Structure formats: structure tokens, C-alpha cells
């Protein structure tokens, strides 16, 4: 007895080849046209994909410090505090870097950028400056131990940094009265 084997029906036996070829091309054309229509629709209805101009400016030039600071402000205003702090840390690292790529920034003067960073950080944390708390700490130490020479020197340096030269001179003279042979820091040597 002879077994009869069935052959698997091939597509070309059911449909002619020219019809399959035409269907493939028609599907390809419809797919490409639908992608173009979706792109045009999306570009007309979605204006800001990332919801912020600050993100666009950072994506266009990732080494622009002003763009990074505006992005940090945008993050802070929208409640993304960790991202804002991360961006300010990046700016702080960029300001400390000696080899920075060319940017589109209008003002790359270090003092200007540093002051903009400080303004942004003060907007994030409106806390009293650290120097005042440090100065009050050392004043308390000197009140407790009036013979502590290093306390007067530190107070003189803090006053010098605040540009309060008369106070710095007073603290310097108190430190020299306690120990006239102590070598003073170079900032205090210039005070007369």
C-alpha cells in the first residue's frame, strides 16, 4: 500500500506572484506615508517635547554654563530638587575645570559665572552665609579663652574676607599682643 503524502500549500500556489509583489510594495508605501503623517501631526501638535526651553538649550550645547544654571532653576521650580542640585554641582565642577570646551556663552568671565552660580544657589537655599556663623563661633571661643592667639587670627582672616579691614586690624593686633613672634598669614601682613 502506497502512502499518499500531502504537500504543504505554498503561498504562490494560492496567489499569483505578481499579486504578492504588488501587496508588498503597497504595504511599504502605506507604512512610509503613515510615518510621515504621524511625524507632521506630532510636530504640529507637540511644541515642547521636553516641556522646557532650558532642556533644549542644554541639549544643544552641554558645556554652556548659563544653560545649565537655567536648567537647574527650572528643575527647582518644578519640584525636582535632586536634579537641580546635580546640575549646580556640574556647574561647580565646570567652573573648577581648567580645560573647558568652547561654548556659546556670552560671558565666560569666571567672576560673572561664579556670581550667577551663587545667585542660583541662594535661590535654592536662602540661608545665612556660612562666614557669619563661623565668625560667631570663633567670637564665642575667644570670649571663653581670651588668650587663644589662633582664634584672633582666624577672626582677623574672616573679617578680612568680609572686607572689614578695621576689625581685621583689631584682631591682628590682639593676636600679635599675645605672641609677637608668630608668623602671620600673607593677607594679614598687608594690613597696616
PDB file of C-alpha atoms in Angstrom:
ATOM      1  CA  UNK A   1       0.000   0.000   0.000  1.00  0.00           C
ATOM      2  CA  UNK A   2       1.351   3.280  -1.045  1.00  0.00           C
ATOM      3  CA  UNK A   3       1.152   6.212   1.358  1.00  0.00           C
ATOM      4  CA  UNK A   4      -0.051   9.350  -0.109  1.00  0.00           C
ATOM      5  CA  UNK A   5       1.872  12.406   1.083  1.00  0.00           C
ATOM      6  CA  UNK A   6       0.307  15.767   1.119  1.00  0.00           C
ATOM      7  CA  UNK A   7       2.293  18.784   0.148  1.00  0.00           C
ATOM      8  CA  UNK A   8       2.147  21.909   2.199  1.00  0.00           C
ATOM      9  CA  UNK A   9       0.218  24.548   0.255  1.00  0.00           C
ATOM     10  CA  UNK A  10       2.655  27.252  -0.824  1.00  0.00           C
ATOM     11  CA  UNK A  11       1.516  30.854  -0.936  1.00  0.00           C
ATOM     12  CA  UNK A  12       2.481  31.039  -4.600  1.00  0.00           C
ATOM     13  CA  UNK A  13       0.026  28.263  -5.333  1.00  0.00           C
ATOM     14  CA  UNK A  14      -2.826  30.204  -3.695  1.00  0.00           C
ATOM     15  CA  UNK A  15      -1.983  33.709  -5.001  1.00  0.00           C
ATOM     16  CA  UNK A  16      -0.077  34.711  -8.096  1.00  0.00           C
ATOM     17  CA  UNK A  17       3.414  36.118  -7.559  1.00  0.00           C
ATOM     18  CA  UNK A  18       2.597  39.476  -9.141  1.00  0.00           C
ATOM     19  CA  UNK A  19      -0.191  39.967  -6.579  1.00  0.00           C
ATOM     20  CA  UNK A  20       2.160  39.213  -3.645  1.00  0.00           C
ATOM     21  CA  UNK A  21       4.790  41.591  -5.068  1.00  0.00           C
ATOM     22  CA  UNK A  22       2.182  44.340  -5.517  1.00  0.00           C
ATOM     23  CA  UNK A  23       0.921  43.796  -1.937  1.00  0.00           C
ATOM     24  CA  UNK A  24       4.444  44.119  -0.508  1.00  0.00           C
ATOM     25  CA  UNK A  25       5.037  47.393  -2.324  1.00  0.00           C
ATOM     26  CA  UNK A  26       1.627  48.726  -1.398  1.00  0.00           C
ATOM     27  CA  UNK A  27       2.225  47.862   2.289  1.00  0.00           C
ATOM     28  CA  UNK A  28       5.637  49.580   2.211  1.00  0.00           C
ATOM     29  CA  UNK A  29       4.210  52.742   0.635  1.00  0.00           C
ATOM     30  CA  UNK A  30       1.314  52.878   3.117  1.00  0.00           C
ATOM     31  CA  UNK A  31       3.711  52.365   6.042  1.00  0.00           C
ATOM     32  CA  UNK A  32       6.070  55.169   4.925  1.00  0.00           C
ATOM     33  CA  UNK A  33       3.165  57.552   4.274  1.00  0.00           C
ATOM     34  CA  UNK A  34       1.675  56.802   7.708  1.00  0.00           C
ATOM     35  CA  UNK A  35       5.062  57.545   9.359  1.00  0.00           C
ATOM     36  CA  UNK A  36       5.264  60.879   7.527  1.00  0.00           C
ATOM     37  CA  UNK A  37       1.724  61.802   8.560  1.00  0.00           C
ATOM     38  CA  UNK A  38       2.447  60.858  12.187  1.00  0.00           C
ATOM     39  CA  UNK A  39       5.615  62.998  12.134  1.00  0.00           C
ATOM     40  CA  UNK A  40       3.819  66.022  10.688  1.00  0.00           C
ATOM     41  CA  UNK A  41       0.956  65.655  13.161  1.00  0.00           C
ATOM     42  CA  UNK A  42       3.319  65.306  16.126  1.00  0.00           C
ATOM     43  CA  UNK A  43       5.479  68.260  15.088  1.00  0.00           C
ATOM     44  CA  UNK A  44       2.402  70.493  14.772  1.00  0.00           C
ATOM     45  CA  UNK A  45       0.661  69.446  17.985  1.00  0.00           C
ATOM     46  CA  UNK A  46       3.584  68.830  20.378  1.00  0.00           C
ATOM     47  CA  UNK A  47       5.561  72.062  20.674  1.00  0.00           C
ATOM     48  CA  UNK A  48       7.904  71.262  23.575  1.00  0.00           C
ATOM     49  CA  UNK A  49       8.643  67.570  23.835  1.00  0.00           C
ATOM     50  CA  UNK A  50      10.798  68.054  26.920  1.00  0.00           C
ATOM     51  CA  UNK A  51       8.468  70.724  28.330  1.00  0.00           C
ATOM     52  CA  UNK A  52      11.266  73.238  28.742  1.00  0.00           C
ATOM     53  CA  UNK A  53      13.389  75.560  26.725  1.00  0.00           C
ATOM     54  CA  UNK A  54      16.158  75.063  29.306  1.00  0.00           C
ATOM     55  CA  UNK A  55      16.442  71.376  28.446  1.00  0.00           C
ATOM     56  CA  UNK A  56      16.683  72.197  24.739  1.00  0.00           C
ATOM     57  CA  UNK A  57      19.470  74.716  25.329  1.00  0.00           C
ATOM     58  CA  UNK A  58      21.471  72.192  27.393  1.00  0.00           C
ATOM     59  CA  UNK A  59      20.968  69.525  24.738  1.00  0.00           C
ATOM     60  CA  UNK A  60      22.175  71.925  22.045  1.00  0.00           C
ATOM     61  CA  UNK A  61      25.314  72.902  23.967  1.00  0.00           C
ATOM     62  CA  UNK A  62      26.067  70.756  27.010  1.00  0.00           C
ATOM     63  CA  UNK A  63      29.062  72.905  28.045  1.00  0.00           C
ATOM     64  CA  UNK A  64      27.109  76.176  28.312  1.00  0.00           C
ATOM     65  CA  UNK A  65      27.150  77.198  31.963  1.00  0.00           C
ATOM     66  CA  UNK A  66      24.257  79.661  31.692  1.00  0.00           C
ATOM     67  CA  UNK A  67      22.073  76.977  30.108  1.00  0.00           C
ATOM     68  CA  UNK A  68      22.918  74.549  32.901  1.00  0.00           C
ATOM     69  CA  UNK A  69      22.044  77.154  35.551  1.00  0.00           C
ATOM     70  CA  UNK A  70      18.703  77.917  33.886  1.00  0.00           C
ATOM     71  CA  UNK A  71      18.026  74.169  33.737  1.00  0.00           C
ATOM     72  CA  UNK A  72      18.806  73.911  37.459  1.00  0.00           C
ATOM     73  CA  UNK A  73      16.349  76.755  38.164  1.00  0.00           C
ATOM     74  CA  UNK A  74      13.700  75.038  36.022  1.00  0.00           C
ATOM     75  CA  UNK A  75      14.210  71.762  37.889  1.00  0.00           C
ATOM     76  CA  UNK A  76      13.917  73.564  41.236  1.00  0.00           C
ATOM     77  CA  UNK A  77      10.716  75.357  40.222  1.00  0.00           C
ATOM     78  CA  UNK A  78       9.154  72.077  39.089  1.00  0.00           C
ATOM     79  CA  UNK A  79       9.990  70.258  42.315  1.00  0.00           C
ATOM     80  CA  UNK A  80      12.898  68.182  41.005  1.00  0.00           C
ATOM     81  CA  UNK A  81      15.307  69.267  43.714  1.00  0.00           C
ATOM     82  CA  UNK A  82      17.817  66.421  43.311  1.00  0.00           C
ATOM     83  CA  UNK A  83      18.220  67.158  39.601  1.00  0.00           C
ATOM     84  CA  UNK A  84      18.649  70.864  40.385  1.00  0.00           C
ATOM     85  CA  UNK A  85      21.380  70.144  42.911  1.00  0.00           C
ATOM     86  CA  UNK A  86      23.049  67.757  40.450  1.00  0.00           C
ATOM     87  CA  UNK A  87      23.097  70.487  37.769  1.00  0.00           C
ATOM     88  CA  UNK A  88      24.608  73.043  40.149  1.00  0.00           C
ATOM     89  CA  UNK A  89      27.280  70.505  41.124  1.00  0.00           C
ATOM     90  CA  UNK A  90      28.066  70.046  37.423  1.00  0.00           C
ATOM     91  CA  UNK A  91      28.393  73.831  37.021  1.00  0.00           C
ATOM     92  CA  UNK A  92      30.638  73.990  40.075  1.00  0.00           C
ATOM     93  CA  UNK A  93      32.856  71.280  38.529  1.00  0.00           C
ATOM     94  CA  UNK A  94      32.871  73.098  35.192  1.00  0.00           C
ATOM     95  CA  UNK A  95      33.970  76.334  36.865  1.00  0.00           C
ATOM     96  CA  UNK A  96      36.776  74.473  38.620  1.00  0.00           C
ATOM     97  CA  UNK A  97      37.914  72.771  35.407  1.00  0.00           C
ATOM     98  CA  UNK A  98      40.897  74.283  33.615  1.00  0.00           C
ATOM     99  CA  UNK A  99      40.180  72.755  30.192  1.00  0.00           C
ATOM    100  CA  UNK A 100      36.661  73.704  29.205  1.00  0.00           C
ATOM    101  CA  UNK A 101      35.457  73.347  25.591  1.00  0.00           C
ATOM    102  CA  UNK A 102      34.346  76.433  23.666  1.00  0.00           C
ATOM    103  CA  UNK A 103      30.762  77.432  24.445  1.00  0.00           C
ATOM    104  CA  UNK A 104      28.114  79.779  23.116  1.00  0.00           C
ATOM    105  CA  UNK A 105      28.014  81.604  26.433  1.00  0.00           C
ATOM    106  CA  UNK A 106      28.134  85.396  26.180  1.00  0.00           C
ATOM    107  CA  UNK A 107      30.035  85.876  29.418  1.00  0.00           C
ATOM    108  CA  UNK A 108      32.686  83.367  30.346  1.00  0.00           C
ATOM    109  CA  UNK A 109      34.304  85.635  32.907  1.00  0.00           C
ATOM    110  CA  UNK A 110      34.884  83.455  35.951  1.00  0.00           C
ATOM    111  CA  UNK A 111      33.583  86.026  38.434  1.00  0.00           C
ATOM    112  CA  UNK A 112      30.394  86.543  36.461  1.00  0.00           C
ATOM    113  CA  UNK A 113      29.728  82.812  36.216  1.00  0.00           C
ATOM    114  CA  UNK A 114      30.536  82.275  39.878  1.00  0.00           C
ATOM    115  CA  UNK A 115      28.167  85.053  40.921  1.00  0.00           C
ATOM    116  CA  UNK A 116      25.403  83.545  38.752  1.00  0.00           C
ATOM    117  CA  UNK A 117      26.026  80.182  40.415  1.00  0.00           C
ATOM    118  CA  UNK A 118      25.870  81.804  43.841  1.00  0.00           C
ATOM    119  CA  UNK A 119      22.606  83.586  42.931  1.00  0.00           C
ATOM    120  CA  UNK A 120      21.111  80.288  41.822  1.00  0.00           C
ATOM    121  CA  UNK A 121      22.249  78.510  44.980  1.00  0.00           C
ATOM    122  CA  UNK A 122      20.878  81.323  47.166  1.00  0.00           C
ATOM    123  CA  UNK A 123      17.546  80.981  45.388  1.00  0.00           C
ATOM    124  CA  UNK A 124      17.597  77.285  46.304  1.00  0.00           C
ATOM    125  CA  UNK A 125      18.733  77.724  49.902  1.00  0.00           C
ATOM    126  CA  UNK A 126      18.109  81.194  51.316  1.00  0.00           C
ATOM    127  CA  UNK A 127      20.264  80.534  54.371  1.00  0.00           C
ATOM    128  CA  UNK A 128      22.590  82.939  56.163  1.00  0.00           C
ATOM    129  CA  UNK A 129      26.141  82.996  54.833  1.00  0.00           C
ATOM    130  CA  UNK A 130      28.497  80.497  56.427  1.00  0.00           C
ATOM    131  CA  UNK A 131      31.058  83.181  57.327  1.00  0.00           C
ATOM    132  CA  UNK A 132      28.703  84.802  59.879  1.00  0.00           C
ATOM    133  CA  UNK A 133      28.073  81.546  61.699  1.00  0.00           C
ATOM    134  CA  UNK A 134      31.768  80.721  61.597  1.00  0.00           C
ATOM    135  CA  UNK A 135      32.643  84.160  62.863  1.00  0.00           C
ATOM    136  CA  UNK A 136      30.145  83.933  65.722  1.00  0.00           C
ATOM    137  CA  UNK A 137      31.610  80.537  66.631  1.00  0.00           C
ATOM    138  CA  UNK A 138      35.145  81.965  66.872  1.00  0.00           C
ATOM    139  CA  UNK A 139      33.945  85.032  68.764  1.00  0.00           C
ATOM    140  CA  UNK A 140      32.411  82.721  71.339  1.00  0.00           C
ATOM    141  CA  UNK A 141      35.695  80.769  71.582  1.00  0.00           C
ATOM    142  CA  UNK A 142      37.724  83.970  72.066  1.00  0.00           C
ATOM    143  CA  UNK A 143      35.292  85.169  74.765  1.00  0.00           C
ATOM    144  CA  UNK A 144      35.770  81.904  76.638  1.00  0.00           C
ATOM    145  CA  UNK A 145      39.556  81.870  76.153  1.00  0.00           C
ATOM    146  CA  UNK A 146      40.889  85.403  75.638  1.00  0.00           C
ATOM    147  CA  UNK A 147      44.497  84.160  75.482  1.00  0.00           C
ATOM    148  CA  UNK A 148      43.828  81.952  72.409  1.00  0.00           C
ATOM    149  CA  UNK A 149      46.001  83.511  69.666  1.00  0.00           C
ATOM    150  CA  UNK A 150      44.749  81.342  66.785  1.00  0.00           C
ATOM    151  CA  UNK A 151      41.156  82.388  67.439  1.00  0.00           C
ATOM    152  CA  UNK A 152      42.096  86.049  66.932  1.00  0.00           C
ATOM    153  CA  UNK A 153      43.984  85.191  63.740  1.00  0.00           C
ATOM    154  CA  UNK A 154      41.027  83.295  62.342  1.00  0.00           C
ATOM    155  CA  UNK A 155      38.699  86.170  63.255  1.00  0.00           C
ATOM    156  CA  UNK A 156      41.093  88.594  61.522  1.00  0.00           C
ATOM    157  CA  UNK A 157      41.042  86.444  58.371  1.00  0.00           C
ATOM    158  CA  UNK A 158      37.246  86.220  58.396  1.00  0.00           C
ATOM    159  CA  UNK A 159      36.972  89.992  58.839  1.00  0.00           C
ATOM    160  CA  UNK A 160      39.468  90.483  56.017  1.00  0.00           C
ATOM    161  CA  UNK A 161      37.362  88.267  53.732  1.00  0.00           C
ATOM    162  CA  UNK A 162      34.288  90.375  54.567  1.00  0.00           C
ATOM    163  CA  UNK A 163      36.377  93.454  53.693  1.00  0.00           C
ATOM    164  CA  UNK A 164      36.022  94.789  57.220  1.00  0.00           C
ATOM    165  CA  UNK A 165      39.636  95.916  57.486  1.00  0.00           C
ATOM    166  CA  UNK A 166      39.307  97.846  60.763  1.00  0.00           C
ATOM    167  CA  UNK A 167      38.040  94.744  62.585  1.00  0.00           C
ATOM    168  CA  UNK A 168      40.750  92.670  60.938  1.00  0.00           C
ATOM    169  CA  UNK A 169      43.394  95.114  62.182  1.00  0.00           C
ATOM    170  CA  UNK A 170      41.970  94.965  65.717  1.00  0.00           C
ATOM    171  CA  UNK A 171      42.043  91.163  65.781  1.00  0.00           C
ATOM    172  CA  UNK A 172      45.535  91.148  64.256  1.00  0.00           C
ATOM    173  CA  UNK A 173      46.845  93.491  66.948  1.00  0.00           C
ATOM    174  CA  UNK A 174      45.292  91.315  69.688  1.00  0.00           C
ATOM    175  CA  UNK A 175      46.958  88.215  68.208  1.00  0.00           C
ATOM    176  CA  UNK A 176      50.325  89.988  67.973  1.00  0.00           C
ATOM    177  CA  UNK A 177      49.971  91.230  71.559  1.00  0.00           C
ATOM    178  CA  UNK A 178      49.621  87.605  72.681  1.00  0.00           C
ATOM    179  CA  UNK A 179      52.510  86.295  70.535  1.00  0.00           C
ATOM    180  CA  UNK A 180      54.600  88.919  68.703  1.00  0.00           C
ATOM    181  CA  UNK A 181      56.850  86.306  67.024  1.00  0.00           C
ATOM    182  CA  UNK A 182      54.027  84.328  65.365  1.00  0.00           C
ATOM    183  CA  UNK A 183      54.266  84.347  61.527  1.00  0.00           C
ATOM    184  CA  UNK A 184      51.021  85.868  60.226  1.00  0.00           C
ATOM    185  CA  UNK A 185      49.235  84.793  57.033  1.00  0.00           C
ATOM    186  CA  UNK A 186      50.111  86.904  53.978  1.00  0.00           C
ATOM    187  CA  UNK A 187      46.640  88.516  53.883  1.00  0.00           C
ATOM    188  CA  UNK A 188      47.160  89.967  57.333  1.00  0.00           C
ATOM    189  CA  UNK A 189      50.725  91.155  56.678  1.00  0.00           C
ATOM    190  CA  UNK A 190      49.432  93.751  54.196  1.00  0.00           C
ATOM    191  CA  UNK A 191      47.099  95.326  56.792  1.00  0.00           C
ATOM    192  CA  UNK A 192      48.512  98.487  58.343  1.00  0.00           C
TER     193      UNK A 192
END
